[in-house]
C-alpha cells in the first residue's frame, strides 16, 4: 500500500437513475503514469472529478497518499488539492484573463505569489510547451484549439504538482500536434517526477505516455496491466477497443434513443 | 399521467431547489467574512454593476418622477396641488419607486450578465478549473459580485432619488407652472432622512438578491448554450419576483407604525 499515490476503492456514482461509476477500483503507483482507456460516456471524466472533489461520489473510498480525501474537511482538502495539476478535456481556460495569467493563476491565487514573479514563471512554462512570450499577452479566444491545449498543459504544470491528471490531452488535434503534446507530457512528467493519471481514446498516446493501462467499461475497471501487455491482453473488450472494431463485446448504444 | 405523481414531482423539485438555494446563500455569506479577500475583483465588479448601470437607472428615475408629478396633478384636486405634488413625488420616489424600479432595471441588466458569465464558465468547466487551482469558486466568483452589488445598489438608488425628484421638479415647474422655490421648500419640508434611508436599506437587500440569483442560476446551469440561456432568463425572472416580494415585506416592516 505504501507506494500507492492514489487509490480508489469501490467508488459508486450515479446521476438520477443513470449509474455512471459502478464500483471503481484503481491504484496509481507513485511516480508512474497510468492511462485509462474506454469508450465515450463510460465515466472517465466523472472518475477524475471524484478524485479532485469536484463531484462527490455516492459511496466508496478515495485515498491520496494514504489519506481518505472523502473524510476530510474543507481546509485539509484544499491542502491536498495543492498537489494536483489538471488538464481539462476542453482546456477550460479562463476567457476573462490573458494567457499568462491563466498559467500563473494557481501561483497568484493559490500560493499568493507576487504577480511579477508569477509572470516570469508563466513565461518559462509557456516556453516549455513551445509557446512564445508574446502569446502570453493574448486572450484564450484568440488561440487555436491546439494552442489552448498547450496553454492548459502549461497551467497544469505551472505549480510543479506531484500529481497531474490529463483528460483527453490529444483529442481534437492533428496527429502531429497530438504527438507534440504527448512528448510534452512525457517530458514534463520526467522533469517533475510526477505521478500521472491520463484519459484517452488515442492508442498512439497510450503507447507513448503509459507505464500502466486500465480499461473502464460501464463504470467498472475491467482490465489493468502494463503497457506491454495491452496488445496481447487476452481480453476481448481491450482487443476490440485498441483495434477500433465496431464488432465485439462492446455494443455502442447508437440505435437506442 | 397520474396527477398525483406530477404534483408530487413538482413539490419535490421545488423543495430541492429551495434547499440548494439555501445552501448556496449560506456558502456565499460565510465566505464573505473569511479570508482571502479579493479587493481587486470587488472593485472591478463595483464598476460593472454600479457605474455602468447609472445611465439606465438615471433615465428610469427621471421619467418616473416626471410621470408621477403629472399623474398626481391630474388625479388630485387642483386646489392645493402645488404642495401635494412635491411631497408625493419625494416620498413616492425615495420610499418605493426609486429602489423598486432601480432594482428591477439593475436585475434585468446585472442578474442576466452574471448568470450568462458564470453559466458559460460552468459549462466550459472553468469553475471546476478554479477548484483544481486551489481557488474556492464561491470566494472568487460569488463573493465579489454579492459584496459589490450590496454596496453599489444603495449608491445607485440614492442618485436615482435625486434624479427622480428632479424629474418631478422639471415637470412641476415646467409644464405645470409651479413656483420653483415653493416646490423645493415643500420637498425639503416633508422629506425625512428616514424616508431616504428606508429606500437605501431596501436597495441593499435588492442588490443581494440580484447578485445571488445571477450567481445561483449561473453556477447551476448545465447543457451548453441552451442551458446558459435558460439560466439567464431564470435569473432575471426570479430576481425580479423576489425583489417585488421582498419590497412588500420590507414596506410592511419598515412602515408598520
Ligand atoms: N454533472 C452531471 N450531471 C449529470 N450527468 C452527468 C454529469 N456529468 C457526467 N454525466 C453523465 O455521466 C456519463 C459519463 O460522463 P463522462 O464525462 O465521465 O464521460 P467520459 O467517459 O469522460 O466520456 P468522453 O470520453 O466522451 O469524455 C455521461 O453519460 C454523462 O451524461
Ligand atoms: Mg470525458
Short mmCIF file of C-alpha atoms and ligand atoms in Angstrom, two decimals:
data_model
loop_
_atom_site.label_atom_id
_atom_site.label_comp_id
_atom_site.label_asym_id
_atom_site.label_seq_id
_atom_site.Cartn_x
_atom_site.Cartn_y
_atom_site.Cartn_z
CA UNK A 1 0.00 0.00 0.00
CA UNK A 2 2.94 2.28 0.70
CA UNK A 3 3.72 3.03 -2.95
CA UNK A 4 0.16 3.89 -3.97
CA UNK A 5 -0.18 7.63 -4.65
CA UNK A 6 -3.87 7.42 -5.46
CA UNK A 7 -6.25 4.63 -4.72
CA UNK A 8 -9.96 4.32 -5.48
CA UNK A 9 -11.91 1.62 -3.66
CA UNK A 10 -15.36 0.59 -4.76
CA UNK A 11 -16.38 4.07 -5.89
CA UNK A 12 -20.00 4.50 -6.97
CA UNK A 13 -21.69 7.47 -8.56
CA UNK A 14 -24.98 7.91 -10.31
CA UNK A 15 -26.85 10.89 -11.71
CA UNK A 16 -30.56 10.36 -11.18
CA UNK A 17 -31.27 6.87 -12.49
CA UNK A 18 -28.14 6.71 -14.60
CA UNK A 19 -25.36 4.70 -12.98
CA UNK A 20 -22.04 6.16 -14.13
CA UNK A 21 -19.45 4.67 -11.76
CA UNK A 22 -20.36 1.18 -10.59
CA UNK A 23 -17.66 0.16 -8.16
CA UNK A 24 -14.36 1.54 -9.48
CA UNK A 25 -11.18 0.01 -8.05
CA UNK A 26 -7.98 1.59 -9.28
CA UNK A 27 -4.48 2.21 -7.96
CA UNK A 28 -1.97 4.68 -9.33
CA UNK A 29 1.52 3.84 -8.06
CA UNK A 30 3.80 6.68 -7.04
CA UNK A 31 5.85 8.17 -9.87
CA UNK A 32 4.11 6.18 -12.58
CA UNK A 33 1.93 7.08 -15.50
CA UNK A 34 -1.41 5.31 -15.62
CA UNK A 35 -3.60 5.69 -18.67
CA UNK A 36 -7.29 4.89 -18.54
CA UNK A 37 -8.93 3.95 -21.83
CA UNK A 38 -12.60 3.41 -22.54
CA UNK A 39 -15.47 4.46 -24.75
CA UNK A 40 -17.25 7.78 -24.75
CA UNK A 41 -19.59 8.31 -21.83
CA UNK A 42 -18.23 5.47 -19.72
CA UNK A 43 -17.49 7.78 -16.80
CA UNK A 44 -13.82 8.58 -17.23
CA UNK A 45 -14.14 12.30 -16.63
CA UNK A 46 -16.54 11.73 -13.75
CA UNK A 47 -13.98 9.40 -12.12
CA UNK A 48 -11.25 12.05 -12.28
CA UNK A 49 -13.60 14.70 -10.93
CA UNK A 50 -14.41 12.45 -7.98
CA UNK A 51 -10.73 12.31 -7.05
CA UNK A 52 -10.48 16.10 -7.34
CA UNK A 53 -13.54 16.60 -5.16
CA UNK A 54 -15.45 18.39 -7.92
CA UNK A 55 -18.04 15.61 -7.86
CA UNK A 56 -18.87 13.77 -4.64
CA UNK A 57 -19.21 10.01 -5.10
CA UNK A 58 -22.25 8.26 -3.60
CA UNK A 59 -20.11 5.64 -1.87
CA UNK A 60 -16.61 4.22 -1.78
CA UNK A 61 -13.23 5.49 -0.64
CA UNK A 62 -10.58 7.58 -2.35
CA UNK A 63 -7.07 7.75 -0.91
CA UNK A 64 -4.37 10.23 -1.81
CA UNK A 65 -1.03 9.50 -0.14
CA UNK A 66 -2.85 7.02 2.08
CA UNK A 67 -5.42 9.53 3.40
CA UNK A 68 -9.11 9.26 2.63
CA UNK A 69 -9.99 12.54 0.92
CA UNK A 70 -13.73 11.97 1.27
CA UNK A 71 -13.46 12.19 5.05
CA UNK A 72 -11.50 15.45 5.09
CA UNK A 73 -12.84 18.87 5.99
CA UNK A 74 -12.60 21.73 3.50
CA UNK A 75 -9.27 23.00 4.82
CA UNK A 76 -7.46 19.66 4.64
CA UNK A 77 -8.92 19.05 1.22
CA UNK A 78 -7.62 22.33 -0.09
CA UNK A 79 -4.16 21.32 1.06
CA UNK A 80 -4.42 18.02 -0.80
CA UNK A 81 -5.65 19.82 -3.92
CA UNK A 82 -2.41 21.78 -3.99
CA UNK A 83 -0.65 18.58 -5.00
CA UNK A 84 -2.73 18.35 -8.18
CA UNK A 85 -2.50 19.79 -11.64
CA UNK A 86 -5.23 19.14 -14.16
CA UNK A 87 -5.54 19.47 -17.91
CA UNK A 88 -9.24 19.59 -18.74
CA UNK A 89 -10.81 17.90 -21.73
CA UNK A 90 -11.85 21.27 -23.19
CA UNK A 91 -8.81 23.14 -21.80
CA UNK A 92 -11.19 25.21 -19.58
CA UNK A 93 -9.05 28.34 -19.80
CA UNK A 94 -10.41 31.46 -18.08
CA UNK A 95 -11.52 33.57 -21.00
CA UNK A 96 -11.57 36.79 -19.00
CA UNK A 97 -7.83 36.57 -18.33
CA UNK A 98 -4.84 36.79 -20.67
CA UNK A 99 -2.90 33.60 -21.34
CA UNK A 100 -0.04 34.32 -18.95
CA UNK A 101 -2.47 34.96 -16.08
CA UNK A 102 -4.18 31.68 -16.86
CA UNK A 103 -0.87 29.88 -16.50
CA UNK A 104 0.09 31.85 -13.39
CA UNK A 105 -3.36 31.58 -11.79
CA UNK A 106 -2.55 28.83 -9.31
CA UNK A 107 0.61 30.66 -8.27
CA UNK A 108 -1.05 34.05 -7.76
CA UNK A 109 -4.37 32.99 -6.21
CA UNK A 110 -3.46 29.64 -4.69
CA UNK A 111 0.06 30.41 -3.43
CA UNK A 112 -0.08 34.20 -3.06
CA UNK A 113 2.95 34.74 -5.26
CA UNK A 114 3.71 38.29 -6.46
CA UNK A 115 2.31 38.92 -9.95
CA UNK A 116 5.68 39.90 -11.37
CA UNK A 117 7.39 36.74 -10.20
CA UNK A 118 4.43 34.59 -11.25
CA UNK A 119 4.54 36.09 -14.73
CA UNK A 120 8.19 35.12 -15.13
CA UNK A 121 7.34 31.54 -14.22
CA UNK A 122 4.35 31.60 -16.60
CA UNK A 123 6.55 32.71 -19.48
CA UNK A 124 9.03 29.97 -18.65
CA UNK A 125 6.27 27.32 -18.61
CA UNK A 126 4.86 28.66 -21.88
CA UNK A 127 8.29 28.26 -23.43
CA UNK A 128 8.34 24.68 -22.19
CA UNK A 129 5.19 23.91 -24.19
CA UNK A 130 6.60 25.68 -27.23
CA UNK A 131 4.76 28.98 -26.99
CA UNK A 132 6.46 32.38 -27.28
CA UNK A 133 6.22 35.00 -24.55
CA UNK A 134 4.04 37.19 -26.81
CA UNK A 135 1.33 34.52 -26.74
CA UNK A 136 1.08 35.24 -23.03
CA UNK A 137 -0.48 38.62 -23.79
CA UNK A 138 -3.27 37.16 -25.95
CA UNK A 139 -6.65 36.01 -24.68
CA UNK A 140 -7.70 32.33 -24.89
CA UNK A 141 -10.36 33.10 -27.52
CA UNK A 142 -7.59 34.27 -29.85
CA UNK A 143 -5.84 30.88 -29.80
CA UNK A 144 -6.34 27.76 -31.90
CA UNK A 145 -7.52 24.56 -30.22
CA UNK A 146 -4.01 23.11 -30.19
CA UNK A 147 -2.56 26.23 -28.62
CA UNK A 148 -5.31 26.21 -25.99
CA UNK A 149 -4.42 22.62 -25.10
CA UNK A 150 -0.79 23.64 -24.74
CA UNK A 151 -1.70 26.57 -22.52
CA UNK A 152 -3.86 24.18 -20.47
CA UNK A 153 -0.82 21.94 -20.15
CA UNK A 154 1.38 24.86 -19.08
CA UNK A 155 -1.24 25.80 -16.48
CA UNK A 156 -1.40 22.21 -15.21
CA UNK A 157 2.36 22.05 -14.62
CA UNK A 158 2.85 25.66 -13.50
CA UNK A 159 2.89 24.98 -9.78
CA UNK A 160 5.12 21.88 -10.11
CA UNK A 161 2.42 19.48 -8.91
CA UNK A 162 3.10 15.99 -7.53
CA UNK A 163 0.11 14.56 -9.37
CA UNK A 164 -1.15 15.55 -12.82
CA UNK A 165 -4.39 14.50 -14.49
CA UNK A 166 -4.71 14.72 -18.26
CA UNK A 167 -8.24 14.40 -19.62
CA UNK A 168 -8.00 13.54 -23.31
CA UNK A 169 -4.92 15.65 -23.97
CA UNK A 170 -4.82 14.86 -27.70
CA UNK A 171 -8.49 14.74 -28.68
CA UNK A 172 -9.32 17.14 -31.50
CA UNK A 173 -5.72 17.73 -32.55
CA UNK A 174 -3.97 16.77 -35.78
CA UNK A 175 -1.68 13.72 -35.46
CA UNK A 176 1.49 15.79 -35.45
CA UNK A 177 0.29 18.20 -32.80
CA UNK A 178 -1.00 15.20 -30.85
CA UNK A 179 2.48 13.74 -30.90
CA UNK A 180 3.96 17.06 -29.81
CA UNK A 181 1.60 17.11 -26.84
CA UNK A 182 2.47 13.51 -25.98
CA UNK A 183 6.14 14.42 -25.96
CA UNK A 184 5.42 17.43 -23.80
CA UNK A 185 3.58 15.24 -21.32
CA UNK A 186 6.39 12.70 -21.19
CA UNK A 187 8.97 15.47 -20.76
CA UNK A 188 7.09 17.44 -18.14
CA UNK A 189 6.44 14.33 -16.16
CA UNK A 190 10.07 13.32 -16.34
CA UNK A 191 11.16 16.81 -15.24
CA UNK A 192 8.77 16.92 -12.33
CA UNK A 193 8.90 13.26 -11.36
CA UNK A 194 5.14 13.45 -11.06
CA UNK A 195 2.52 10.74 -10.78
CA UNK A 196 0.05 10.99 -13.63
CA UNK A 197 -3.39 9.71 -14.47
CA UNK A 198 -4.43 10.24 -18.07
CA UNK A 199 -7.57 9.52 -20.02
CA UNK A 200 -7.54 8.96 -23.71
CA UNK A 201 -9.14 7.26 -26.71
CA UNK A 202 -5.97 7.65 -28.66
CA UNK A 203 -3.87 4.47 -28.82
CA UNK A 204 -0.83 6.35 -30.15
CA UNK A 205 -0.99 8.42 -27.00
CA UNK A 206 -1.29 5.30 -24.83
CA UNK A 207 1.81 3.74 -26.36
CA UNK A 208 3.76 6.91 -25.82
CA UNK A 209 2.85 8.05 -22.32
CA UNK A 210 1.67 4.98 -20.40
CA UNK A 211 3.55 2.87 -17.87
CA UNK A 212 0.33 1.12 -16.95
CA UNK A 213 -3.03 0.89 -18.70
CA UNK A 214 -6.52 0.29 -17.33
CA UNK A 215 -9.73 -0.09 -19.26
CA UNK A 216 -13.06 1.22 -17.99
CA UNK A 217 -16.37 -0.11 -19.28
CA UNK A 218 -19.86 0.53 -17.92
CA UNK A 219 -18.50 2.13 -14.77
CA UNK A 220 -16.07 -0.66 -13.85
CA UNK A 221 -12.38 -1.24 -14.42
CA UNK A 222 -12.48 -4.42 -16.48
CA UNK A 223 -8.78 -4.82 -17.20
CA UNK A 224 -5.46 -3.42 -15.94
CA UNK A 225 -1.89 -4.20 -16.90
CA UNK A 226 1.37 -2.77 -18.14
CA UNK A 227 1.76 -1.06 -21.50
CA UNK A 228 3.46 -4.11 -22.99
CA UNK A 229 0.53 -6.31 -22.05
CA UNK A 230 -2.08 -4.23 -23.88
CA UNK A 231 -1.51 -5.88 -27.25
CA UNK A 232 -1.96 -9.42 -26.01
CA UNK A 233 -4.22 -8.89 -23.06
CA UNK A 234 -6.43 -11.81 -23.94
CA UNK A 235 -9.37 -9.56 -23.08
CA UNK A 236 -11.98 -9.23 -25.84
CA UNK A 237 -13.03 -5.76 -24.70
CA UNK A 238 -9.47 -4.43 -24.75
CA UNK A 239 -8.82 -6.05 -28.13
CA UNK A 240 -11.90 -4.53 -29.63
CA UNK A 241 -11.02 -1.09 -28.28
CA UNK A 242 -7.39 -0.95 -29.33
CA UNK A 243 -8.21 -2.16 -32.83
CA UNK A 244 -11.22 0.12 -33.10
CA UNK A 245 -13.67 -2.54 -34.28
CA UNK A 246 -17.42 -1.99 -34.34
CA UNK A 247 -17.99 -5.75 -33.84
CA UNK A 248 -17.30 -7.27 -30.44
CA UNK A 249 -18.49 -7.45 -26.86
CA UNK A 250 -18.76 -3.65 -26.53
CA UNK A 251 -22.05 -2.59 -28.09
CA UNK A 252 -22.31 1.10 -28.88
CA UNK A 253 -25.73 2.33 -27.94
CA UNK A 254 -26.34 4.10 -31.20
CA UNK A 255 -29.74 2.68 -32.06
CA UNK A 256 -31.41 3.24 -28.72
CA UNK A 257 -32.89 6.64 -28.00
CA UNK B 1 -50.30 10.51 -16.50
CA UNK B 2 -51.08 10.28 -12.83
CA UNK B 3 -51.96 13.73 -11.48
CA UNK B 4 -50.61 12.98 -8.02
CA UNK B 5 -47.32 11.82 -9.45
CA UNK B 6 -46.98 15.09 -11.32
CA UNK B 7 -47.89 17.20 -8.29
CA UNK B 8 -45.53 15.13 -6.15
CA UNK B 9 -42.68 15.62 -8.56
CA UNK B 10 -43.23 19.38 -8.77
CA UNK B 11 -43.34 19.71 -4.99
CA UNK B 12 -40.20 17.62 -4.57
CA UNK B 13 -38.21 19.50 -7.19
CA UNK B 14 -39.32 22.84 -5.72
CA UNK B 15 -38.19 21.74 -2.26
CA UNK B 16 -34.89 20.53 -3.68
CA UNK B 17 -34.40 23.89 -5.40
CA UNK B 18 -35.11 25.80 -2.19
CA UNK B 19 -32.67 23.57 -0.33
CA UNK B 20 -29.97 24.14 -2.93
CA UNK B 21 -30.55 27.89 -2.86
CA UNK B 22 -30.37 28.00 0.93
CA UNK B 23 -27.09 26.12 0.86
CA UNK B 24 -25.75 28.44 -1.82
CA UNK B 25 -26.68 31.58 0.15
CA UNK B 26 -25.11 30.09 3.29
CA UNK B 27 -21.84 29.37 1.46
CA UNK B 28 -21.78 32.83 -0.10
CA UNK B 29 -22.44 34.64 3.17
CA UNK B 30 -19.94 32.65 5.25
CA UNK B 31 -17.24 33.14 2.64
CA UNK B 32 -17.73 36.92 2.71
CA UNK B 33 -16.13 37.08 6.15
CA UNK B 34 -13.35 34.54 5.68
CA UNK B 35 -10.02 35.49 4.09
CA UNK B 36 -8.60 35.71 1.47
CA UNK B 37 -10.39 38.83 0.25
CA UNK B 38 -10.32 39.70 -3.42
CA UNK B 39 -10.35 43.53 -3.33
CA UNK B 40 -9.39 43.88 -6.98
CA UNK B 41 -12.35 41.77 -8.05
CA UNK B 42 -14.74 43.65 -5.78
CA UNK B 43 -13.62 46.96 -7.30
CA UNK B 44 -13.97 45.55 -10.80
CA UNK B 45 -17.49 44.31 -10.07
CA UNK B 46 -18.50 47.60 -8.48
CA UNK B 47 -17.55 49.31 -11.71
CA UNK B 48 -19.51 46.81 -13.79
CA UNK B 49 -22.59 46.59 -11.60
CA UNK B 50 -22.73 50.16 -10.34
CA UNK B 51 -21.12 52.56 -12.73
CA UNK B 52 -22.36 51.02 -15.95
CA UNK B 53 -25.92 50.84 -14.59
CA UNK B 54 -26.01 54.58 -13.92
CA UNK B 55 -27.50 55.72 -17.27
CA UNK B 56 -30.29 53.14 -17.15
CA UNK B 57 -31.19 53.89 -13.56
CA UNK B 58 -30.95 57.67 -14.02
CA UNK B 59 -33.25 57.70 -17.06
CA UNK B 60 -35.74 55.41 -15.34
CA UNK B 61 -35.83 57.66 -12.27
CA UNK B 62 -36.14 60.88 -14.26
CA UNK B 63 -39.12 59.77 -16.33
CA UNK B 64 -40.80 58.11 -13.37
CA UNK B 65 -40.51 61.29 -11.30
CA UNK B 66 -41.96 63.32 -14.18
CA UNK B 67 -44.83 60.95 -14.83
CA UNK B 68 -45.63 60.77 -11.13
CA UNK B 69 -45.88 64.57 -10.91
CA UNK B 70 -48.29 64.67 -13.87
CA UNK B 71 -50.38 61.81 -12.52
CA UNK B 72 -50.80 63.36 -9.08
CA UNK B 73 -51.66 66.70 -10.63
CA UNK B 74 -54.31 65.25 -12.96
CA UNK B 75 -55.73 62.91 -10.34
CA UNK B 76 -55.72 65.19 -7.31
CA UNK B 77 -57.75 68.35 -6.91
CA UNK B 78 -56.06 71.38 -8.34
CA UNK B 79 -56.78 73.30 -5.12
CA UNK B 80 -53.53 72.73 -3.12
CA UNK B 81 -51.84 70.62 -5.79
CA UNK B 82 -48.67 72.61 -5.55
CA UNK B 83 -47.74 71.21 -2.16
CA UNK B 84 -49.18 67.73 -2.75
CA UNK B 85 -47.28 67.08 -5.98
CA UNK B 86 -43.90 67.92 -4.47
CA UNK B 87 -44.48 65.86 -1.34
CA UNK B 88 -45.87 62.77 -3.02
CA UNK B 89 -43.15 62.75 -5.66
CA UNK B 90 -40.47 62.97 -2.98
CA UNK B 91 -42.00 60.28 -0.76
CA UNK B 92 -43.01 58.00 -3.63
CA UNK B 93 -39.59 58.10 -5.22
CA UNK B 94 -37.48 57.68 -2.10
CA UNK B 95 -39.65 55.09 -0.37
CA UNK B 96 -40.86 52.89 -3.21
CA UNK B 97 -40.24 53.78 -6.81
CA UNK B 98 -36.54 54.61 -6.62
CA UNK B 99 -35.47 51.34 -5.01
CA UNK B 100 -38.03 49.10 -6.75
CA UNK B 101 -37.68 50.40 -10.28
CA UNK B 102 -33.93 50.85 -9.87
CA UNK B 103 -33.70 47.31 -8.51
CA UNK B 104 -35.75 45.88 -11.36
CA UNK B 105 -33.72 47.68 -14.02
CA UNK B 106 -30.45 46.51 -12.50
CA UNK B 107 -31.89 42.99 -12.13
CA UNK B 108 -32.51 42.94 -15.87
CA UNK B 109 -29.03 44.14 -16.64
CA UNK B 110 -26.86 42.60 -13.97
CA UNK B 111 -28.54 39.31 -12.98
CA UNK B 112 -28.61 38.37 -16.64
CA UNK B 113 -24.99 39.30 -17.20
CA UNK B 114 -23.80 37.43 -14.11
CA UNK B 115 -25.83 34.32 -14.94
CA UNK B 116 -24.57 34.29 -18.52
CA UNK B 117 -20.95 34.76 -17.50
CA UNK B 118 -20.92 32.19 -14.69
CA UNK B 119 -23.12 29.82 -16.70
CA UNK B 120 -20.61 29.84 -19.53
CA UNK B 121 -17.82 29.28 -17.03
CA UNK B 122 -19.75 26.33 -15.63
CA UNK B 123 -20.42 24.56 -18.93
CA UNK B 124 -16.85 25.10 -20.16
CA UNK B 125 -15.52 23.67 -16.86
CA UNK B 126 -13.82 26.93 -15.86
CA UNK B 127 -15.46 26.73 -12.43
CA UNK B 128 -14.07 23.21 -11.96
CA UNK B 129 -10.69 24.50 -13.08
CA UNK B 130 -10.76 27.10 -10.28
CA UNK B 131 -11.10 24.32 -7.72
CA UNK B 132 -8.09 22.50 -9.13
CA UNK B 133 -6.05 25.71 -8.86
CA UNK B 134 -6.66 25.94 -5.09
CA UNK B 135 -9.18 28.75 -5.50
CA UNK B 136 -12.62 28.47 -3.97
CA UNK B 137 -15.17 29.37 -6.68
CA UNK B 138 -17.61 30.79 -4.14
CA UNK B 139 -14.97 33.10 -2.79
CA UNK B 140 -13.53 34.07 -6.15
CA UNK B 141 -16.73 34.43 -8.18
CA UNK B 142 -19.74 34.82 -5.89
CA UNK B 143 -18.44 36.93 -3.01
CA UNK B 144 -17.08 39.84 -5.10
CA UNK B 145 -20.34 40.10 -7.02
CA UNK B 146 -22.51 39.96 -3.92
CA UNK B 147 -20.40 42.47 -1.99
CA UNK B 148 -20.21 44.84 -4.97
CA UNK B 149 -23.97 44.69 -5.56
CA UNK B 150 -24.86 45.25 -1.90
CA UNK B 151 -22.60 48.31 -1.79
CA UNK B 152 -23.43 49.85 -5.15
CA UNK B 153 -27.20 49.39 -5.26
CA UNK B 154 -27.84 51.87 -2.40
CA UNK B 155 -25.48 54.34 -4.07
CA UNK B 156 -27.33 53.95 -7.37
CA UNK B 157 -30.69 54.35 -5.68
CA UNK B 158 -29.51 57.46 -3.84
CA UNK B 159 -28.64 59.01 -7.19
CA UNK B 160 -31.96 57.76 -8.59
CA UNK B 161 -33.77 59.51 -5.70
CA UNK B 162 -32.17 62.83 -6.56
CA UNK B 163 -32.80 62.47 -10.28
CA UNK B 164 -36.36 61.25 -9.75
CA UNK B 165 -37.19 64.25 -7.58
CA UNK B 166 -35.58 66.44 -10.23
CA UNK B 167 -37.84 64.82 -12.81
CA UNK B 168 -40.85 65.83 -10.75
CA UNK B 169 -39.40 69.31 -10.30
CA UNK B 170 -38.79 69.77 -14.04
CA UNK B 171 -42.34 68.73 -14.92
CA UNK B 172 -43.86 70.63 -11.98
CA UNK B 173 -42.12 73.91 -12.68
CA UNK B 174 -42.08 73.45 -16.46
CA UNK B 175 -45.44 72.25 -17.70
CA UNK B 176 -47.48 72.64 -14.51
CA UNK B 177 -46.06 76.12 -13.83
CA UNK B 178 -45.46 75.71 -10.10
CA UNK B 179 -43.20 78.15 -8.31
CA UNK B 180 -39.68 76.56 -8.13
CA UNK B 181 -38.93 77.98 -4.69
CA UNK B 182 -42.17 76.67 -3.22
CA UNK B 183 -41.68 73.27 -4.86
CA UNK B 184 -38.23 72.86 -3.33
CA UNK B 185 -39.43 74.08 0.06
CA UNK B 186 -42.28 71.55 0.05
CA UNK B 187 -39.93 68.76 -0.91
CA UNK B 188 -37.44 69.58 1.81
CA UNK B 189 -40.10 70.17 4.49
CA UNK B 190 -41.88 66.87 4.05
CA UNK B 191 -38.96 64.58 3.27
CA UNK B 192 -37.38 62.87 6.27
CA UNK B 193 -33.99 61.18 6.41
CA UNK B 194 -35.93 58.04 7.38
CA UNK B 195 -37.73 58.00 4.03
CA UNK B 196 -34.44 58.06 2.16
CA UNK B 197 -32.74 55.58 4.47
CA UNK B 198 -35.59 53.05 4.28
CA UNK B 199 -35.22 53.15 0.48
CA UNK B 200 -31.47 52.63 0.70
CA UNK B 201 -31.88 49.65 3.04
CA UNK B 202 -34.26 48.15 0.51
CA UNK B 203 -31.72 48.80 -2.22
CA UNK B 204 -29.04 46.90 -0.32
CA UNK B 205 -31.33 43.89 0.02
CA UNK B 206 -32.22 44.10 -3.68
CA UNK B 207 -28.52 44.19 -4.53
CA UNK B 208 -28.06 40.96 -2.58
CA UNK B 209 -30.99 39.33 -4.39
CA UNK B 210 -29.74 40.44 -7.81
CA UNK B 211 -26.21 39.09 -7.33
CA UNK B 212 -27.25 35.87 -5.60
CA UNK B 213 -29.84 34.96 -8.23
CA UNK B 214 -27.39 35.66 -11.05
CA UNK B 215 -24.69 33.56 -9.38
CA UNK B 216 -27.00 30.74 -8.31
CA UNK B 217 -28.52 30.20 -11.74
CA UNK B 218 -25.15 30.61 -13.44
CA UNK B 219 -23.50 28.08 -11.12
CA UNK B 220 -26.25 25.53 -11.67
CA UNK B 221 -26.60 25.88 -15.42
CA UNK B 222 -26.00 22.78 -17.47
CA UNK B 223 -26.28 21.60 -21.02
CA UNK B 224 -24.40 24.03 -23.23
CA UNK B 225 -25.59 27.27 -24.79
CA UNK B 226 -29.26 26.45 -24.30
CA UNK B 227 -28.70 25.81 -20.61
CA UNK B 228 -26.91 29.13 -20.23
CA UNK B 229 -29.81 30.89 -21.94
CA UNK B 230 -32.25 29.24 -19.57
CA UNK B 231 -30.12 30.22 -16.58
CA UNK B 232 -30.10 33.83 -17.74
CA UNK B 233 -33.87 34.00 -18.10
CA UNK B 234 -34.45 32.27 -14.77
CA UNK B 235 -32.05 34.62 -13.02
CA UNK B 236 -33.88 37.74 -14.23
CA UNK B 237 -37.35 36.35 -13.54
CA UNK B 238 -36.58 35.06 -10.04
CA UNK B 239 -34.60 38.17 -9.11
CA UNK B 240 -37.47 40.43 -10.21
CA UNK B 241 -40.13 38.46 -8.36
CA UNK B 242 -38.03 38.24 -5.21
CA UNK B 243 -37.38 41.98 -5.35
CA UNK B 244 -41.11 42.73 -5.50
CA UNK B 245 -41.90 40.24 -2.74
CA UNK B 246 -39.07 41.47 -0.52
CA UNK B 247 -40.20 45.03 -1.13
CA UNK B 248 -43.66 44.22 0.12
CA UNK B 249 -42.30 42.53 3.24
CA UNK B 250 -39.89 45.37 3.98
CA UNK B 251 -42.52 48.05 3.42
CA UNK B 252 -44.81 46.32 5.89
CA UNK B 253 -41.97 46.03 8.43
CA UNK B 254 -40.34 49.44 7.98
CA UNK B 255 -43.56 51.44 7.90
CA UNK B 256 -45.57 49.38 10.38
CA UNK B 257 -46.01 52.28 12.78
N1 LIG C 1 -22.89 16.72 -13.81
C1 LIG C 1 -23.52 15.70 -14.42
N2 LIG C 1 -24.85 15.56 -14.29
C2 LIG C 1 -25.50 14.54 -14.88
N3 LIG C 1 -24.91 13.59 -15.64
C3 LIG C 1 -23.58 13.68 -15.83
C4 LIG C 1 -22.81 14.74 -15.23
N4 LIG C 1 -21.53 14.57 -15.57
C5 LIG C 1 -21.50 13.47 -16.35
N5 LIG C 1 -22.71 12.92 -16.51
C6 LIG C 1 -23.04 11.70 -17.26
O1 LIG C 1 -22.13 10.71 -16.89
C7 LIG C 1 -21.74 9.94 -18.01
C8 LIG C 1 -20.24 9.83 -18.08
O2 LIG C 1 -19.70 11.11 -18.37
P1 LIG C 1 -18.15 11.35 -18.55
O3 LIG C 1 -17.99 12.81 -18.86
O4 LIG C 1 -17.41 10.83 -17.38
O5 LIG C 1 -17.81 10.50 -19.83
P2 LIG C 1 -16.38 10.22 -20.43
O6 LIG C 1 -16.07 8.80 -20.16
O7 LIG C 1 -15.42 11.24 -19.95
O8 LIG C 1 -16.69 10.41 -21.98
P3 LIG C 1 -15.81 11.15 -23.09
O9 LIG C 1 -14.78 10.19 -23.47
O10 LIG C 1 -16.78 11.38 -24.19
O11 LIG C 1 -15.29 12.40 -22.49
C9 LIG C 1 -22.37 10.60 -19.23
O12 LIG C 1 -23.42 9.80 -19.66
C10 LIG C 1 -22.87 11.91 -18.74
O13 LIG C 1 -24.11 12.18 -19.35
MG1 LIG C 2 -14.52 12.91 -20.68
#
